[in-house]
């Protein structure tokens, strides 16, 4: 643990099963056994940042927001994603298909995170990855058990699909992304790990209606609609027309930040600076009023340093 960031006297806390249930917006009875096992065997301890340490971290975030080091999302970012995923592809091949090479480089290790309305420093340097593994497992078990096929849009290195394939060997899984390197990684995972998985090129800005979504199947995104900013309507219309049985978006959700509170205000400002997803929840709520979609769940969970990238919305298209 980085001692510069925490006081010696600050108490160490640990996320319990009850905490996970609360963070996922459910009760402990609803947490499946494999999540319980992950929680039991993983180090989920952390220290809250207080007084000067907290001020220091907020200052660091504000300076980053003001700096010119941050990119803004948009169609122009495609080559950057291609380059990033090409490196992961090369490392995956060179390592003889080591699945650890699928962890994206943007997932920071040993970093302060957002948890329970506080900045906290975990003892486990892979806290974010481990938390997401529990969250994914919970969501996949709860909502995808009956779906014969599952589609992840903006799947990147396919690591979420690997997790899903391990939970449900019999399902047909599809990884879609606008990067050819992403498609190639997914297809290499399928061959080397003998998984029922297919990588397909797909641009959410300009959805290909030729793509069939199998009847009864499920759709999800993780940190991918974030990249569409305010230009999510084409993809949303595609989903409404294809009518999967369920859609889950694990994303940063602008409307869920309470901007009268500093902790959330800085996250909203970061999101706006990057041009991340804005207006999506409002649009879904409008479609619900029009009777076109059914909203099933809207839940904040936790976040990495800058924003809550792992809030989730569960919804489905009606009639
Ligand atoms: C932050 S990464 C998330 C990747 C993966 N879902 C994960 O959880 O690791 C965003 C992904 O969205 C993809 N992406 C961005 N814009 C896209 C678009 N217009 N169409 C399809 N994929 C897109 C990127 O190539 C990248 O794989």
mmCIF file of N, CA and C and ligand atoms in Angstrom, residues 74 78 81-82 85 102 104 106-107 136 152-160 176-179 182 202-206 220-228 310, ligand 1:
data_model
loop_
_atom_site.group_PDB
_atom_site.id
_atom_site.type_symbol
_atom_site.label_atom_id
_atom_site.label_comp_id
_atom_site.label_asym_id
_atom_site.label_seq_id
_atom_site.Cartn_x
_atom_site.Cartn_y
_atom_site.Cartn_z
ATOM 1 N N UNK A 74 -14.479 9.797 -29.821
ATOM 2 C CA UNK A 74 -15.048 10.136 -31.133
ATOM 3 C C UNK A 74 -14.515 9.187 -32.194
ATOM 4 N N UNK A 78 -10.441 5.765 -33.496
ATOM 5 C CA UNK A 78 -10.349 4.374 -33.957
ATOM 6 C C UNK A 78 -8.899 3.876 -34.103
ATOM 7 N N UNK A 81 -7.372 2.935 -30.765
ATOM 8 C CA UNK A 81 -7.832 1.641 -30.237
ATOM 9 C C UNK A 81 -7.174 0.505 -30.999
ATOM 10 N N UNK A 82 -7.062 0.666 -32.307
ATOM 11 C CA UNK A 82 -6.434 -0.375 -33.141
ATOM 12 C C UNK A 82 -4.996 -0.617 -32.678
ATOM 13 N N UNK A 85 -4.973 -2.370 -29.118
ATOM 14 C CA UNK A 85 -5.355 -3.789 -29.138
ATOM 15 C C UNK A 85 -4.369 -4.621 -29.964
ATOM 16 N N UNK A 102 -4.677 -10.230 -21.681
ATOM 17 C CA UNK A 102 -5.910 -9.596 -22.159
ATOM 18 C C UNK A 102 -6.316 -8.408 -21.276
ATOM 19 N N UNK A 104 -6.528 -4.911 -20.242
ATOM 20 C CA UNK A 104 -6.151 -3.687 -20.971
ATOM 21 C C UNK A 104 -5.139 -2.852 -20.186
ATOM 22 N N UNK A 106 -5.104 0.243 -19.867
ATOM 23 C CA UNK A 106 -5.686 1.397 -19.173
ATOM 24 C C UNK A 106 -6.206 1.042 -17.780
ATOM 25 N N UNK A 107 -6.277 -0.240 -17.448
ATOM 26 C CA UNK A 107 -6.671 -0.605 -16.074
ATOM 27 C C UNK A 107 -5.449 -0.392 -15.176
ATOM 28 N N UNK A 136 -19.155 -8.792 -12.723
ATOM 29 C CA UNK A 136 -19.519 -9.480 -13.976
ATOM 30 C C UNK A 136 -20.181 -10.809 -13.681
ATOM 31 N N UNK A 152 -21.301 -9.158 -26.848
ATOM 32 C CA UNK A 152 -20.691 -7.989 -26.194
ATOM 33 C C UNK A 152 -20.249 -7.003 -27.261
ATOM 34 N N UNK A 153 -20.788 -5.791 -27.212
ATOM 35 C CA UNK A 153 -20.394 -4.742 -28.160
ATOM 36 C C UNK A 153 -19.276 -3.908 -27.540
ATOM 37 N N UNK A 154 -18.230 -3.638 -28.352
ATOM 38 C CA UNK A 154 -17.054 -2.930 -27.849
ATOM 39 C C UNK A 154 -16.309 -3.822 -26.874
ATOM 40 N N UNK A 155 -16.008 -5.051 -27.333
ATOM 41 C CA UNK A 155 -15.503 -6.095 -26.408
ATOM 42 C C UNK A 155 -14.012 -5.994 -26.133
ATOM 43 N N UNK A 156 -13.275 -5.171 -26.893
ATOM 44 C CA UNK A 156 -11.834 -5.012 -26.638
ATOM 45 C C UNK A 156 -11.085 -6.325 -26.740
ATOM 46 N N UNK A 157 -10.371 -6.683 -25.671
ATOM 47 C CA UNK A 157 -9.558 -7.908 -25.706
ATOM 48 C C UNK A 157 -10.376 -9.163 -25.399
ATOM 49 N N UNK A 158 -11.660 -9.007 -25.171
ATOM 50 C CA UNK A 158 -12.515 -10.186 -24.976
ATOM 51 C C UNK A 158 -12.447 -10.803 -23.590
ATOM 52 N N UNK A 159 -11.831 -10.088 -22.634
ATOM 53 C CA UNK A 159 -11.662 -10.734 -21.321
ATOM 54 C C UNK A 159 -12.995 -10.955 -20.604
ATOM 55 N N UNK A 160 -13.986 -10.096 -20.874
ATOM 56 C CA UNK A 160 -15.311 -10.311 -20.263
ATOM 57 C C UNK A 160 -15.959 -11.571 -20.823
ATOM 58 N N UNK A 176 -17.952 -8.126 -30.389
ATOM 59 C CA UNK A 176 -18.006 -7.186 -31.519
ATOM 60 C C UNK A 176 -17.229 -5.925 -31.170
ATOM 61 N N UNK A 177 -16.488 -5.437 -32.135
ATOM 62 C CA UNK A 177 -15.689 -4.237 -31.905
ATOM 63 C C UNK A 177 -15.318 -3.662 -33.272
ATOM 64 N N UNK A 178 -15.005 -2.364 -33.306
ATOM 65 C CA UNK A 178 -14.599 -1.764 -34.588
ATOM 66 C C UNK A 178 -13.123 -1.975 -34.890
ATOM 67 N N UNK A 179 -12.392 -2.588 -33.968
ATOM 68 C CA UNK A 179 -10.958 -2.815 -34.182
ATOM 69 C C UNK A 179 -10.720 -4.235 -34.714
ATOM 70 N N UNK A 182 -8.993 -6.413 -32.184
ATOM 71 C CA UNK A 182 -9.912 -6.965 -31.186
ATOM 72 C C UNK A 182 -10.573 -8.228 -31.745
ATOM 73 N N UNK A 202 -17.550 -4.500 -35.989
ATOM 74 C CA UNK A 202 -18.841 -3.810 -35.862
ATOM 75 C C UNK A 202 -18.576 -2.398 -35.356
ATOM 76 N N UNK A 203 -19.177 -1.410 -36.012
ATOM 77 C CA UNK A 203 -19.009 -0.014 -35.595
ATOM 78 C C UNK A 203 -20.326 0.487 -34.987
ATOM 79 N N UNK A 204 -20.306 0.779 -33.714
ATOM 80 C CA UNK A 204 -21.539 1.232 -33.039
ATOM 81 C C UNK A 204 -22.032 2.582 -33.562
ATOM 82 N N UNK A 205 -21.132 3.382 -34.183
ATOM 83 C CA UNK A 205 -21.580 4.650 -34.770
ATOM 84 C C UNK A 205 -22.429 4.402 -36.010
ATOM 85 N N UNK A 206 -22.161 3.261 -36.643
ATOM 86 C CA UNK A 206 -22.812 2.986 -37.915
ATOM 87 C C UNK A 206 -23.181 1.492 -37.960
ATOM 88 N N UNK A 220 -24.593 -7.025 -23.991
ATOM 89 C CA UNK A 220 -24.029 -6.156 -22.950
ATOM 90 C C UNK A 220 -22.877 -5.319 -23.478
ATOM 91 N N UNK A 221 -22.594 -4.238 -22.733
ATOM 92 C CA UNK A 221 -21.412 -3.417 -23.001
ATOM 93 C C UNK A 221 -20.740 -3.142 -21.655
ATOM 94 N N UNK A 222 -19.424 -3.043 -21.682
ATOM 95 C CA UNK A 222 -18.696 -2.605 -20.482
ATOM 96 C C UNK A 222 -17.711 -1.523 -20.926
ATOM 97 N N UNK A 223 -17.934 -0.321 -20.470
ATOM 98 C CA UNK A 223 -17.032 0.795 -20.810
ATOM 99 C C UNK A 223 -16.888 0.989 -22.304
ATOM 100 N N UNK A 224 -17.909 0.672 -23.063
ATOM 101 C CA UNK A 224 -17.828 0.776 -24.523
ATOM 102 C C UNK A 224 -18.777 1.850 -25.047
ATOM 103 N N UNK A 225 -20.009 1.904 -24.509
ATOM 104 C CA UNK A 225 -20.908 2.998 -24.907
ATOM 105 C C UNK A 225 -20.353 4.328 -24.408
ATOM 106 N N UNK A 226 -19.586 4.277 -23.363
ATOM 107 C CA UNK A 226 -18.858 5.453 -22.862
ATOM 108 C C UNK A 226 -18.185 6.189 -24.027
ATOM 109 N N UNK A 227 -17.658 5.391 -24.952
ATOM 110 C CA UNK A 227 -16.880 5.933 -26.067
ATOM 111 C C UNK A 227 -17.741 6.624 -27.127
ATOM 112 N N UNK A 228 -19.058 6.484 -27.020
ATOM 113 C CA UNK A 228 -19.941 7.095 -28.020
ATOM 114 C C UNK A 228 -20.310 8.530 -27.644
ATOM 115 N N UNK A 310 -18.406 1.718 -13.575
ATOM 116 C CA UNK A 310 -19.071 0.415 -13.427
ATOM 117 C C UNK A 310 -20.475 0.524 -12.839
HETATM 118 C C1 LIG B 1 -12.736 1.084 -22.736
HETATM 119 S S1 LIG B 1 -12.693 -0.168 -23.937
HETATM 120 C C2 LIG B 1 -13.629 -1.440 -23.183
HETATM 121 C C3 LIG B 1 -13.311 -2.802 -23.725
HETATM 122 C C4 LIG B 1 -14.016 -3.966 -23.005
HETATM 123 N N1 LIG B 1 -15.449 -3.839 -23.058
HETATM 124 C C5 LIG B 1 -13.534 -4.100 -21.575
HETATM 125 O O1 LIG B 1 -14.378 -4.115 -20.653
HETATM 126 O O2 LIG B 1 -12.330 -4.235 -21.357
HETATM 127 C C6 LIG B 1 -13.770 0.475 -25.197
HETATM 128 C C7 LIG B 1 -13.935 -0.439 -26.389
HETATM 129 O O3 LIG B 1 -14.915 0.106 -27.254
HETATM 130 C C8 LIG B 1 -14.464 -0.031 -28.590
HETATM 131 N N2 LIG B 1 -15.138 1.006 -29.390
HETATM 132 C C9 LIG B 1 -15.054 2.345 -29.253
HETATM 133 N N3 LIG B 1 -15.848 2.938 -30.163
HETATM 134 C C10 LIG B 1 -16.449 1.957 -30.873
HETATM 135 C C11 LIG B 1 -17.387 1.934 -31.944
HETATM 136 N N4 LIG B 1 -17.841 3.071 -32.489
HETATM 137 N N5 LIG B 1 -17.813 0.745 -32.403
HETATM 138 C C12 LIG B 1 -17.348 -0.409 -31.878
HETATM 139 N N6 LIG B 1 -16.441 -0.463 -30.879
HETATM 140 C C13 LIG B 1 -16.015 0.711 -30.380
HETATM 141 C C14 LIG B 1 -12.958 0.141 -28.510
HETATM 142 O O4 LIG B 1 -12.283 -0.381 -29.628
HETATM 143 C C15 LIG B 1 -12.692 -0.623 -27.215
HETATM 144 O O5 LIG B 1 -12.523 -1.979 -27.496
#
